[in-house]
Amino acid sequence: MVADASDPAAVVAAAGATQAVVVNPPRRGLGPDLPVLLDGLSAAADPASPTGTLVYSSCNPVTLATDLAAMPHWQPLSARLVDMFPNTDHAEVLVLLGPR
């Protein structure tokens, strides 16, 4: 599935029978609509949904926390801090989520 995250309708259309979703939003996060949409794709929210994995790559831990709080049907399974820019204050946080 490839879709512009700023267009929730495109995400829904592309989701179809997607088993996994990967998001890598800008520093501002996913925005107000996409977390709600992604939460509805969780197999926990919709037992008929085949989506069992969500990977969230974030460069901003504050918006990551906000977005995760807006997706109660997903639970973090593991997380990794990736130092992609040595000698700076910037790092990526990768979070693997599964249905709650």
XYZ file of N, CA and C in Angstrom:
300
model
N 0.848 -1.167 0.000
C 0.000 0.000 0.000
C 0.892 1.227 0.000
N 0.655 2.107 -0.927
C 1.338 3.393 -0.950
C 0.264 4.450 -1.119
N 0.237 5.408 -0.210
C -0.760 6.468 -0.278
C -0.224 7.704 0.419
N -0.746 8.842 0.028
C -0.388 10.107 0.656
C -1.126 10.202 1.987
N -0.389 10.229 3.074
C -0.996 10.230 4.410
C -1.815 11.484 4.680
N -1.613 12.538 3.889
C -2.403 13.747 4.100
C -3.786 13.626 3.459
N -4.032 12.519 2.743
C -5.318 12.281 2.094
C -5.929 10.989 2.646
N -6.688 11.084 3.752
C -7.238 9.878 4.371
C -8.060 9.010 3.422
N -8.769 9.614 2.477
C -9.559 8.826 1.525
C -8.651 7.942 0.679
N -7.479 8.454 0.313
C -6.523 7.659 -0.465
C -5.990 6.500 0.367
N -5.819 6.731 1.654
C -5.334 5.666 2.541
C -6.367 4.549 2.627
N -7.625 4.906 2.797
C -8.688 3.904 2.878
C -8.778 3.126 1.571
N -8.716 3.827 0.447
C -8.807 3.168 -0.855
C -7.637 2.219 -1.073
N -6.453 2.601 -0.617
C -5.261 1.777 -0.823
C -5.168 0.629 0.177
N -5.842 0.755 1.311
C -5.695 -0.240 2.379
C -6.136 -1.630 1.943
N -7.313 -1.744 1.366
C -7.798 -3.025 0.863
C -7.497 -4.176 1.800
N -6.711 -5.136 1.333
C -6.356 -6.324 2.121
C -4.937 -6.220 2.667
N -4.548 -5.035 3.064
C -3.201 -4.793 3.555
C -2.969 -5.492 4.896
N -1.863 -6.223 4.997
C -1.537 -6.918 6.240
C -0.694 -6.066 7.175
N 0.036 -5.105 6.609
C 0.894 -4.243 7.423
C 0.876 -2.833 6.855
N 1.004 -1.864 7.749
C 1.052 -0.462 7.356
C 2.300 0.143 7.985
N 3.032 0.936 7.207
C 4.205 1.657 7.694
C 3.929 3.141 7.511
N 4.099 3.913 8.587
C 3.934 5.362 8.491
C 5.216 6.039 8.955
N 5.557 7.113 8.277
C 6.739 7.909 8.604
C 6.363 9.373 8.391
N 5.598 9.934 9.336
C 5.102 11.296 9.157
C 6.187 12.349 9.385
N 5.895 13.589 8.968
C 6.807 14.693 9.294
C 6.758 14.984 10.796
N 7.568 15.932 11.233
C 7.661 16.247 12.667
C 6.306 16.584 13.295
N 5.390 17.109 12.506
C 4.078 17.501 13.043
C 3.183 16.305 13.343
N 3.606 15.101 12.957
C 2.823 13.902 13.244
C 1.827 13.574 12.152
N 0.895 12.692 12.488
C -0.067 12.185 11.513
C -1.237 13.121 11.258
N -1.403 14.140 12.091
C -2.555 15.022 11.932
C -3.761 14.451 12.660
N -4.898 15.139 12.582
C -6.061 14.716 13.366
C -6.839 13.531 12.780
N -6.804 13.332 11.465
C -7.665 12.323 10.837
C -7.023 10.952 10.675
N -5.748 10.915 10.337
C -5.115 9.636 10.018
C -5.035 8.676 11.211
N -4.744 9.122 12.436
C -4.741 8.170 13.555
C -6.094 7.468 13.741
N -7.172 8.197 13.555
C -8.511 7.607 13.684
C -8.714 6.558 12.597
N -8.282 6.891 11.391
C -8.404 5.964 10.274
C -7.566 4.709 10.502
N -6.326 4.892 10.932
C -5.444 3.746 11.195
C -5.979 2.894 12.339
N -6.564 3.537 13.333
C -7.124 2.788 14.454
C -8.242 1.870 13.970
N -9.029 2.346 13.014
C -10.110 1.535 12.466
C -9.628 0.370 11.623
N -8.382 0.431 11.126
C -7.822 -0.667 10.334
C -7.333 -1.817 11.207
N -7.165 -1.576 12.490
C -6.663 -2.612 13.390
C -7.625 -3.789 13.446
N -7.069 -4.980 13.460
C -7.896 -6.182 13.591
C -8.659 -6.171 14.914
N -8.162 -5.441 15.902
C -8.871 -5.337 17.184
C -10.128 -4.486 17.035
N -10.071 -3.471 16.173
C -11.232 -2.612 15.952
C -12.216 -3.262 14.991
N -11.688 -3.994 14.006
C -12.506 -4.642 12.979
C -11.988 -6.060 12.776
N -12.633 -7.053 13.379
C -12.146 -8.434 13.275
C -12.003 -8.929 11.836
N -12.706 -8.304 10.893
C -12.592 -8.705 9.488
C -11.356 -8.107 8.820
N -10.706 -7.166 9.491
C -9.537 -6.504 8.910
C -8.326 -7.428 8.923
N -7.601 -7.486 7.801
C -6.390 -8.302 7.763
C -5.162 -7.578 8.307
N -5.323 -6.289 8.666
C -4.169 -5.498 9.083
C -3.778 -5.859 10.510
N -2.636 -6.535 10.657
C -2.201 -6.979 11.971
C -0.924 -6.333 12.450
N -0.329 -5.476 11.604
C 0.938 -4.853 11.975
C 0.943 -3.397 11.534
N 1.404 -2.537 12.433
C 1.606 -1.127 12.125
C 3.013 -0.773 12.584
N 3.800 -0.199 11.692
C 5.143 0.268 12.035
C 5.117 1.787 11.937
N 5.489 2.451 13.020
C 5.489 3.913 13.073
C 6.938 4.365 13.238
N 7.419 5.140 12.281
C 8.759 5.727 12.337
C 8.586 7.208 12.628
N 9.159 7.671 13.729
C 8.936 9.048 14.155
C 10.239 9.778 14.451
N 10.288 11.034 14.030
C 11.434 11.879 14.376
C 11.071 12.840 15.507
N 9.848 12.716 16.040
C 9.394 13.606 17.105
C 8.638 12.788 18.157
N 9.267 12.499 19.292
C 8.615 11.674 20.310
C 7.336 12.289 20.880
N 7.205 13.607 20.838
C 5.997 14.253 21.360
C 4.803 13.932 20.467
N 4.958 14.108 19.147
C 3.838 13.794 18.254
C 3.617 12.283 18.163
N 4.656 11.496 18.339
C 4.494 10.040 18.389
C 3.550 9.668 19.531
N 3.788 10.217 20.711
C 2.943 9.924 21.876
C 1.503 10.375 21.639
N 1.333 11.541 21.044
C -0.009 12.048 20.749
C -0.734 11.129 19.778
N -0.032 10.718 18.719
C -0.646 9.849 17.712
C -0.981 8.476 18.289
N -0.088 7.908 19.095
C -0.360 6.595 19.688
C -1.558 6.651 20.636
N -1.697 7.752 21.359
C -2.838 7.906 22.268
C -4.158 7.955 21.498
N -4.101 8.393 20.245
C -5.306 8.485 19.411
C -5.624 7.167 18.707
N -4.823 6.124 18.970
C -5.032 4.817 18.331
C -5.137 3.726 19.402
N -6.241 3.704 20.161
C -6.342 2.767 21.282
C -6.429 1.289 20.886
N -6.708 0.986 19.630
C -6.786 -0.414 19.209
C -5.428 -0.983 18.792
N -4.380 -0.175 18.886
C -3.013 -0.637 18.604
C -2.204 -0.581 19.887
N -1.349 -1.575 20.101
C -0.474 -1.560 21.272
C 0.980 -1.709 20.823
N 1.870 -0.951 21.438
C 3.295 -1.098 21.119
C 3.800 -2.476 21.548
N 4.491 -3.144 20.642
C 5.097 -4.443 20.940
C 6.591 -4.300 21.192
N 7.217 -3.390 20.464
C 8.639 -3.115 20.674
C 8.961 -1.755 20.082
N 10.078 -1.196 20.522
C 10.520 0.109 20.024
C 12.040 0.132 19.969
N 12.548 0.895 19.042
C 13.993 1.049 18.884
C 14.305 2.513 18.598
N 15.362 3.000 19.195
C 15.871 4.330 18.901
C 16.992 4.168 17.886
N 16.900 4.888 16.779
C 17.889 4.774 15.711
C 18.576 6.122 15.543
N 19.884 6.139 15.750
C 20.670 7.362 15.607
C 21.124 7.477 14.157
N 20.270 8.087 13.343
C 20.573 8.219 11.918
C 21.426 9.446 11.621
N 21.536 10.335 12.587
C 22.282 11.571 12.398
C 23.273 11.736 13.548
N 24.393 11.013 13.510
C 25.369 11.074 14.605
C 25.814 12.507 14.905
N 26.087 12.743 16.167
C 26.575 14.034 16.652
C 25.535 15.144 16.549
N 24.249 14.777 16.479
C 23.162 15.757 16.529
C 22.174 15.302 17.600
N 21.187 16.137 17.868
C 20.140 15.790 18.831
C 18.994 15.014 18.188
N 19.098 14.703 16.906
C 18.002 14.069 16.175
C 18.176 12.558 16.103
N 17.070 11.857 16.303
C 17.051 10.397 16.202
C 15.662 9.976 15.741
N 15.564 8.792 15.198
C 14.277 8.215 14.802
C 13.860 7.196 15.861
N 12.585 7.138 16.133
C 12.030 6.112 17.003
C 11.172 5.210 16.119
N 11.486 3.922 16.106
C 10.696 2.947 15.358
C 9.864 2.154 16.357
N 8.561 2.111 16.135
C 7.665 1.392 17.036
C 6.888 0.357 16.228
N 6.946 -0.888 16.672
C 6.160 -1.963 16.086
C 4.899 -2.119 16.925
N 3.736 -2.023 16.275
C 2.458 -2.115 16.983
C 1.646 -3.291 16.453
N 0.882 -3.895 17.355
C -0.034 -4.968 16.999
C -1.408 -4.655 17.556
N -2.433 -5.384 17.117
C -3.782 -5.142 17.636
C -3.837 -5.362 19.148
N -4.557 -4.500 19.831
C -4.693 -4.605 21.290
C -5.706 -5.671 21.639
